Amino acid sequence: MRIYPKGDSALTVMSDREPSRQLTHEINEFRLEILNQEMPFIDEVIPSENSLMVVYHPYSMMMNHQINEPYKYMTEFVERIIYQKKKDLNNREIIKKSIAIDVVIGGKYGIDFDHLTDLSTDEQLQVLESRTYFVSMIGHTPGCPYLSGLSHRLFSDNCNYKQFIPKGSLCIERDKLFITTTDTSGDWPVIGWTNVEIFDRQSSECKLNFGDDVILNVVEELESKDGGYNPCQ
């Protein structure tokens, strides 16, 4: 892994490996270990599918903790964490959660699903439901999970039109799925919808967290009047 500065108050740890379930879990272990150190001058530790960004306060480090070279200190600190965690991970199995999410696919809840590929609807459903996905990123909207593991047979570019996308929609962005946590609009293919509360705004708690395994359980109907396609005005 390579470490380089990101501005004057953050550093990025970047892996040269291709994104994978194993790499995502390793990055999550590094993130949790850094947070567990409870360093008062570390503000955020932000993971992605093959990198980790650590945001810190150099002024506080120099004025309150007598650390004269903040970037050097943080680089050495992160290097020690990664070295130790890699040794730990070699000797144990990574613990992760596996979460099932009920989704309705196609129809008014997934208007783009029926013409997504040249496969039949049944074949597309089989491909979609047969995979185990994993949360490789959180972003776009608060708590919005990006799910890696999508079959290459369902990869998709943007639609050629913009649409209203309700909270809980299952969308495709190139080689990933994501579930919207707010009402939004965009030109992503919308293939389904869930009534599961993915992100609780009051508590800021996420149903799906970085590194979790996710199984999509396709059902015919979900109880709610929300969801569904509407054209943008």
PDB file of N, CA and C in Angstrom, residues 89-144:
ATOM      1  N   LEU A  89      -4.402 -10.394  10.434  1.00  0.00           N
ATOM      2  CA  LEU A  89      -5.333 -10.953   9.464  1.00  0.00           C
ATOM      3  C   LEU A  89      -4.829 -12.257   8.869  1.00  0.00           C
ATOM      4  N   ASN A  90      -3.534 -12.433   8.852  1.00  0.00           N
ATOM      5  CA  ASN A  90      -2.975 -13.696   8.342  1.00  0.00           C
ATOM      6  C   ASN A  90      -3.279 -14.855   9.266  1.00  0.00           C
ATOM      7  N   ASN A  91      -3.603 -14.556  10.520  1.00  0.00           N
ATOM      8  CA  ASN A  91      -3.783 -15.609  11.523  1.00  0.00           C
ATOM      9  C   ASN A  91      -5.238 -15.817  11.941  1.00  0.00           C
ATOM     10  N   ARG A  92      -6.152 -15.113  11.287  1.00  0.00           N
ATOM     11  CA  ARG A  92      -7.549 -15.293  11.671  1.00  0.00           C
ATOM     12  C   ARG A  92      -8.477 -14.982  10.505  1.00  0.00           C
ATOM     13  N   GLU A  93      -9.682 -15.478  10.606  1.00  0.00           N
ATOM     14  CA  GLU A  93     -10.696 -15.208   9.606  1.00  0.00           C
ATOM     15  C   GLU A  93     -11.378 -13.877   9.903  1.00  0.00           C
ATOM     16  N   ILE A  94     -11.611 -13.107   8.859  1.00  0.00           N
ATOM     17  CA  ILE A  94     -12.257 -11.804   9.035  1.00  0.00           C
ATOM     18  C   ILE A  94     -13.731 -11.999   9.366  1.00  0.00           C
ATOM     19  N   ILE A  95     -14.185 -11.313  10.407  1.00  0.00           N
ATOM     20  CA  ILE A  95     -15.587 -11.399  10.820  1.00  0.00           C
ATOM     21  C   ILE A  95     -16.395 -10.348  10.069  1.00  0.00           C
ATOM     22  N   LYS A  96     -17.493 -10.764   9.449  1.00  0.00           N
ATOM     23  CA  LYS A  96     -18.325  -9.823   8.720  1.00  0.00           C
ATOM     24  C   LYS A  96     -19.786 -10.199   8.899  1.00  0.00           C
ATOM     25  N   LYS A  97     -20.654  -9.222   8.691  1.00  0.00           N
ATOM     26  CA  LYS A  97     -22.090  -9.456   8.755  1.00  0.00           C
ATOM     27  C   LYS A  97     -22.612  -9.813   7.374  1.00  0.00           C
ATOM     28  N   SER A  98     -23.641 -10.639   7.352  1.00  0.00           N
ATOM     29  CA  SER A  98     -24.337 -10.947   6.104  1.00  0.00           C
ATOM     30  C   SER A  98     -25.800 -10.568   6.299  1.00  0.00           C
ATOM     31  N   ILE A  99     -26.293  -9.676   5.455  1.00  0.00           N
ATOM     32  CA  ILE A  99     -27.623  -9.101   5.630  1.00  0.00           C
ATOM     33  C   ILE A  99     -28.467  -9.351   4.384  1.00  0.00           C
ATOM     34  N   ALA A 100     -29.692  -9.844   4.577  1.00  0.00           N
ATOM     35  CA  ALA A 100     -30.626 -10.067   3.474  1.00  0.00           C
ATOM     36  C   ALA A 100     -31.557  -8.863   3.362  1.00  0.00           C
ATOM     37  N   ILE A 101     -31.768  -8.389   2.146  1.00  0.00           N
ATOM     38  CA  ILE A 101     -32.635  -7.252   1.871  1.00  0.00           C
ATOM     39  C   ILE A 101     -33.722  -7.693   0.899  1.00  0.00           C
ATOM     40  N   ASP A 102     -34.992  -7.534   1.288  1.00  0.00           N
ATOM     41  CA  ASP A 102     -36.103  -7.836   0.380  1.00  0.00           C
ATOM     42  C   ASP A 102     -36.247  -6.704  -0.632  1.00  0.00           C
ATOM     43  N   VAL A 103     -36.343  -7.070  -1.916  1.00  0.00           N
ATOM     44  CA  VAL A 103     -36.503  -6.076  -2.977  1.00  0.00           C
ATOM     45  C   VAL A 103     -37.558  -6.555  -3.968  1.00  0.00           C
ATOM     46  N   VAL A 104     -38.301  -5.594  -4.526  1.00  0.00           N
ATOM     47  CA  VAL A 104     -39.144  -5.887  -5.685  1.00  0.00           C
ATOM     48  C   VAL A 104     -38.386  -5.405  -6.917  1.00  0.00           C
ATOM     49  N   ILE A 105     -38.450  -6.171  -7.974  1.00  0.00           N
ATOM     50  CA  ILE A 105     -37.659  -5.898  -9.166  1.00  0.00           C
ATOM     51  C   ILE A 105     -38.584  -5.703 -10.361  1.00  0.00           C
ATOM     52  N   GLY A 106     -38.230  -4.745 -11.206  1.00  0.00           N
ATOM     53  CA  GLY A 106     -38.970  -4.526 -12.436  1.00  0.00           C
ATOM     54  C   GLY A 106     -40.292  -3.813 -12.230  1.00  0.00           C
ATOM     55  N   GLY A 107     -41.066  -3.720 -13.314  1.00  0.00           N
ATOM     56  CA  GLY A 107     -42.355  -3.048 -13.249  1.00  0.00           C
ATOM     57  C   GLY A 107     -42.206  -1.582 -12.895  1.00  0.00           C
ATOM     58  N   LYS A 108     -43.178  -1.019 -12.167  1.00  0.00           N
ATOM     59  CA  LYS A 108     -43.113   0.403 -11.826  1.00  0.00           C
ATOM     60  C   LYS A 108     -42.015   0.710 -10.817  1.00  0.00           C
ATOM     61  N   TYR A 109     -41.542  -0.315 -10.119  1.00  0.00           N
ATOM     62  CA  TYR A 109     -40.479  -0.120  -9.134  1.00  0.00           C
ATOM     63  C   TYR A 109     -39.083  -0.200  -9.752  1.00  0.00           C
ATOM     64  N   GLY A 110     -38.976  -0.750 -10.949  1.00  0.00           N
ATOM     65  CA  GLY A 110     -37.687  -0.872 -11.624  1.00  0.00           C
ATOM     66  C   GLY A 110     -37.882  -0.783 -13.121  1.00  0.00           C
ATOM     67  N   ILE A 111     -38.223   0.421 -13.555  1.00  0.00           N
ATOM     68  CA  ILE A 111     -38.670   0.614 -14.930  1.00  0.00           C
ATOM     69  C   ILE A 111     -37.605   0.249 -15.955  1.00  0.00           C
ATOM     70  N   ASP A 112     -36.332   0.288 -15.566  1.00  0.00           N
ATOM     71  CA  ASP A 112     -35.255   0.014 -16.517  1.00  0.00           C
ATOM     72  C   ASP A 112     -34.848  -1.452 -16.567  1.00  0.00           C
ATOM     73  N   PHE A 113     -35.410  -2.271 -15.684  1.00  0.00           N
ATOM     74  CA  PHE A 113     -34.939  -3.653 -15.576  1.00  0.00           C
ATOM     75  C   PHE A 113     -35.296  -4.482 -16.804  1.00  0.00           C
ATOM     76  N   ASP A 114     -36.492  -4.287 -17.326  1.00  0.00           N
ATOM     77  CA  ASP A 114     -36.971  -5.158 -18.391  1.00  0.00           C
ATOM     78  C   ASP A 114     -36.192  -5.008 -19.693  1.00  0.00           C
ATOM     79  N   HIS A 115     -35.583  -3.849 -19.911  1.00  0.00           N
ATOM     80  CA  HIS A 115     -34.793  -3.665 -21.135  1.00  0.00           C
ATOM     81  C   HIS A 115     -33.323  -3.385 -20.812  1.00  0.00           C
ATOM     82  N   LEU A 116     -32.865  -3.977 -19.704  1.00  0.00           N
ATOM     83  CA  LEU A 116     -31.488  -3.751 -19.267  1.00  0.00           C
ATOM     84  C   LEU A 116     -30.482  -4.453 -20.175  1.00  0.00           C
ATOM     85  N   THR A 117     -30.759  -5.703 -20.553  1.00  0.00           N
ATOM     86  CA  THR A 117     -29.853  -6.514 -21.375  1.00  0.00           C
ATOM     87  C   THR A 117     -30.676  -7.291 -22.397  1.00  0.00           C
ATOM     88  N   ASP A 118     -29.980  -8.128 -23.153  1.00  0.00           N
ATOM     89  CA  ASP A 118     -30.648  -9.010 -24.118  1.00  0.00           C
ATOM     90  C   ASP A 118     -31.165 -10.288 -23.463  1.00  0.00           C
ATOM     91  N   LEU A 119     -30.864 -10.479 -22.180  1.00  0.00           N
ATOM     92  CA  LEU A 119     -31.360 -11.654 -21.473  1.00  0.00           C
ATOM     93  C   LEU A 119     -32.865 -11.515 -21.228  1.00  0.00           C
ATOM     94  N   SER A 120     -33.523 -12.640 -21.013  1.00  0.00           N
ATOM     95  CA  SER A 120     -34.931 -12.596 -20.633  1.00  0.00           C
ATOM     96  C   SER A 120     -35.053 -12.074 -19.202  1.00  0.00           C
ATOM     97  N   THR A 121     -36.257 -11.654 -18.831  1.00  0.00           N
ATOM     98  CA  THR A 121     -36.483 -11.142 -17.470  1.00  0.00           C
ATOM     99  C   THR A 121     -36.138 -12.199 -16.434  1.00  0.00           C
ATOM    100  N   ASP A 122     -36.538 -13.449 -16.674  1.00  0.00           N
ATOM    101  CA  ASP A 122     -36.245 -14.527 -15.728  1.00  0.00           C
ATOM    102  C   ASP A 122     -34.742 -14.757 -15.609  1.00  0.00           C
ATOM    103  N   GLU A 123     -34.034 -14.699 -16.727  1.00  0.00           N
ATOM    104  CA  GLU A 123     -32.580 -14.891 -16.686  1.00  0.00           C
ATOM    105  C   GLU A 123     -31.906 -13.757 -15.927  1.00  0.00           C
ATOM    106  N   GLN A 124     -32.371 -12.532 -16.141  1.00  0.00           N
ATOM    107  CA  GLN A 124     -31.805 -11.402 -15.406  1.00  0.00           C
ATOM    108  C   GLN A 124     -32.047 -11.534 -13.908  1.00  0.00           C
ATOM    109  N   LEU A 125     -33.250 -11.940 -13.532  1.00  0.00           N
ATOM    110  CA  LEU A 125     -33.563 -12.141 -12.117  1.00  0.00           C
ATOM    111  C   LEU A 125     -32.662 -13.196 -11.502  1.00  0.00           C
ATOM    112  N   GLN A 126     -32.444 -14.277 -12.233  1.00  0.00           N
ATOM    113  CA  GLN A 126     -31.607 -15.358 -11.722  1.00  0.00           C
ATOM    114  C   GLN A 126     -30.178 -14.873 -11.503  1.00  0.00           C
ATOM    115  N   VAL A 127     -29.650 -14.124 -12.470  1.00  0.00           N
ATOM    116  CA  VAL A 127     -28.291 -13.593 -12.346  1.00  0.00           C
ATOM    117  C   VAL A 127     -28.198 -12.628 -11.160  1.00  0.00           C
ATOM    118  N   LEU A 128     -29.190 -11.742 -11.029  1.00  0.00           N
ATOM    119  CA  LEU A 128     -29.183 -10.746  -9.956  1.00  0.00           C
ATOM    120  C   LEU A 128     -29.259 -11.389  -8.583  1.00  0.00           C
ATOM    121  N   GLU A 129     -30.145 -12.367  -8.417  1.00  0.00           N
ATOM    122  CA  GLU A 129     -30.413 -12.950  -7.106  1.00  0.00           C
ATOM    123  C   GLU A 129     -29.382 -13.995  -6.710  1.00  0.00           C
ATOM    124  N   SER A 130     -28.617 -14.503  -7.663  1.00  0.00           N
ATOM    125  CA  SER A 130     -27.682 -15.586  -7.360  1.00  0.00           C
ATOM    126  C   SER A 130     -26.378 -15.096  -6.744  1.00  0.00           C
ATOM    127  N   ARG A 131     -26.159 -13.788  -6.764  1.00  0.00           N
ATOM    128  CA  ARG A 131     -24.887 -13.245  -6.280  1.00  0.00           C
ATOM    129  C   ARG A 131     -24.969 -12.852  -4.800  1.00  0.00           C
ATOM    130  N   THR A 132     -23.812 -12.905  -4.137  1.00  0.00           N
ATOM    131  CA  THR A 132     -23.659 -12.287  -2.824  1.00  0.00           C
ATOM    132  C   THR A 132     -22.847 -11.018  -3.026  1.00  0.00           C
ATOM    133  N   TYR A 133     -23.406  -9.889  -2.644  1.00  0.00           N
ATOM    134  CA  TYR A 133     -22.762  -8.600  -2.856  1.00  0.00           C
ATOM    135  C   TYR A 133     -22.052  -8.168  -1.569  1.00  0.00           C
ATOM    136  N   PHE A 134     -21.238  -7.139  -1.674  1.00  0.00           N
ATOM    137  CA  PHE A 134     -20.621  -6.598  -0.459  1.00  0.00           C
ATOM    138  C   PHE A 134     -20.533  -5.084  -0.584  1.00  0.00           C
ATOM    139  N   VAL A 135     -20.674  -4.413   0.558  1.00  0.00           N
ATOM    140  CA  VAL A 135     -20.656  -2.952   0.589  1.00  0.00           C
ATOM    141  C   VAL A 135     -19.208  -2.483   0.449  1.00  0.00           C
ATOM    142  N   SER A 136     -18.907  -1.904  -0.712  1.00  0.00           N
ATOM    143  CA  SER A 136     -17.536  -1.471  -0.983  1.00  0.00           C
ATOM    144  C   SER A 136     -17.346   0.029  -0.832  1.00  0.00           C
ATOM    145  N   MET A 137     -18.441   0.778  -0.766  1.00  0.00           N
ATOM    146  CA  MET A 137     -18.367   2.227  -0.563  1.00  0.00           C
ATOM    147  C   MET A 137     -19.663   2.707   0.072  1.00  0.00           C
ATOM    148  N   ILE A 138     -19.564   3.833   0.776  1.00  0.00           N
ATOM    149  CA  ILE A 138     -20.745   4.536   1.284  1.00  0.00           C
ATOM    150  C   ILE A 138     -20.658   5.953   0.757  1.00  0.00           C
ATOM    151  N   GLY A 139     -21.705   6.431   0.060  1.00  0.00           N
ATOM    152  CA  GLY A 139     -21.594   7.777  -0.480  1.00  0.00           C
ATOM    153  C   GLY A 139     -22.800   8.177  -1.294  1.00  0.00           C
ATOM    154  N   HIS A 140     -22.620   9.209  -2.091  1.00  0.00           N
ATOM    155  CA  HIS A 140     -23.637   9.842  -2.937  1.00  0.00           C
ATOM    156  C   HIS A 140     -24.667  10.589  -2.088  1.00  0.00           C
ATOM    157  N   THR A 141     -25.382   9.885  -1.228  1.00  0.00           N
ATOM    158  CA  THR A 141     -26.227  10.499  -0.214  1.00  0.00           C
ATOM    159  C   THR A 141     -25.861   9.868   1.126  1.00  0.00           C
ATOM    160  N   PRO A 142     -26.220  10.473   2.257  1.00  0.00           N
ATOM    161  CA  PRO A 142     -25.827   9.915   3.559  1.00  0.00           C
ATOM    162  C   PRO A 142     -26.243   8.454   3.710  1.00  0.00           C
ATOM    163  N   GLY A 143     -25.260   7.607   4.026  1.00  0.00           N
ATOM    164  CA  GLY A 143     -25.531   6.195   4.275  1.00  0.00           C
ATOM    165  C   GLY A 143     -25.842   5.366   3.051  1.00  0.00           C
ATOM    166  N   CYS A 144     -25.704   5.934   1.855  1.00  0.00           N
ATOM    167  CA  CYS A 144     -26.043   5.207   0.618  1.00  0.00           C
ATOM    168  C   CYS A 144     -25.002   4.129   0.331  1.00  0.00           C
TER     169      CYS A 144
END
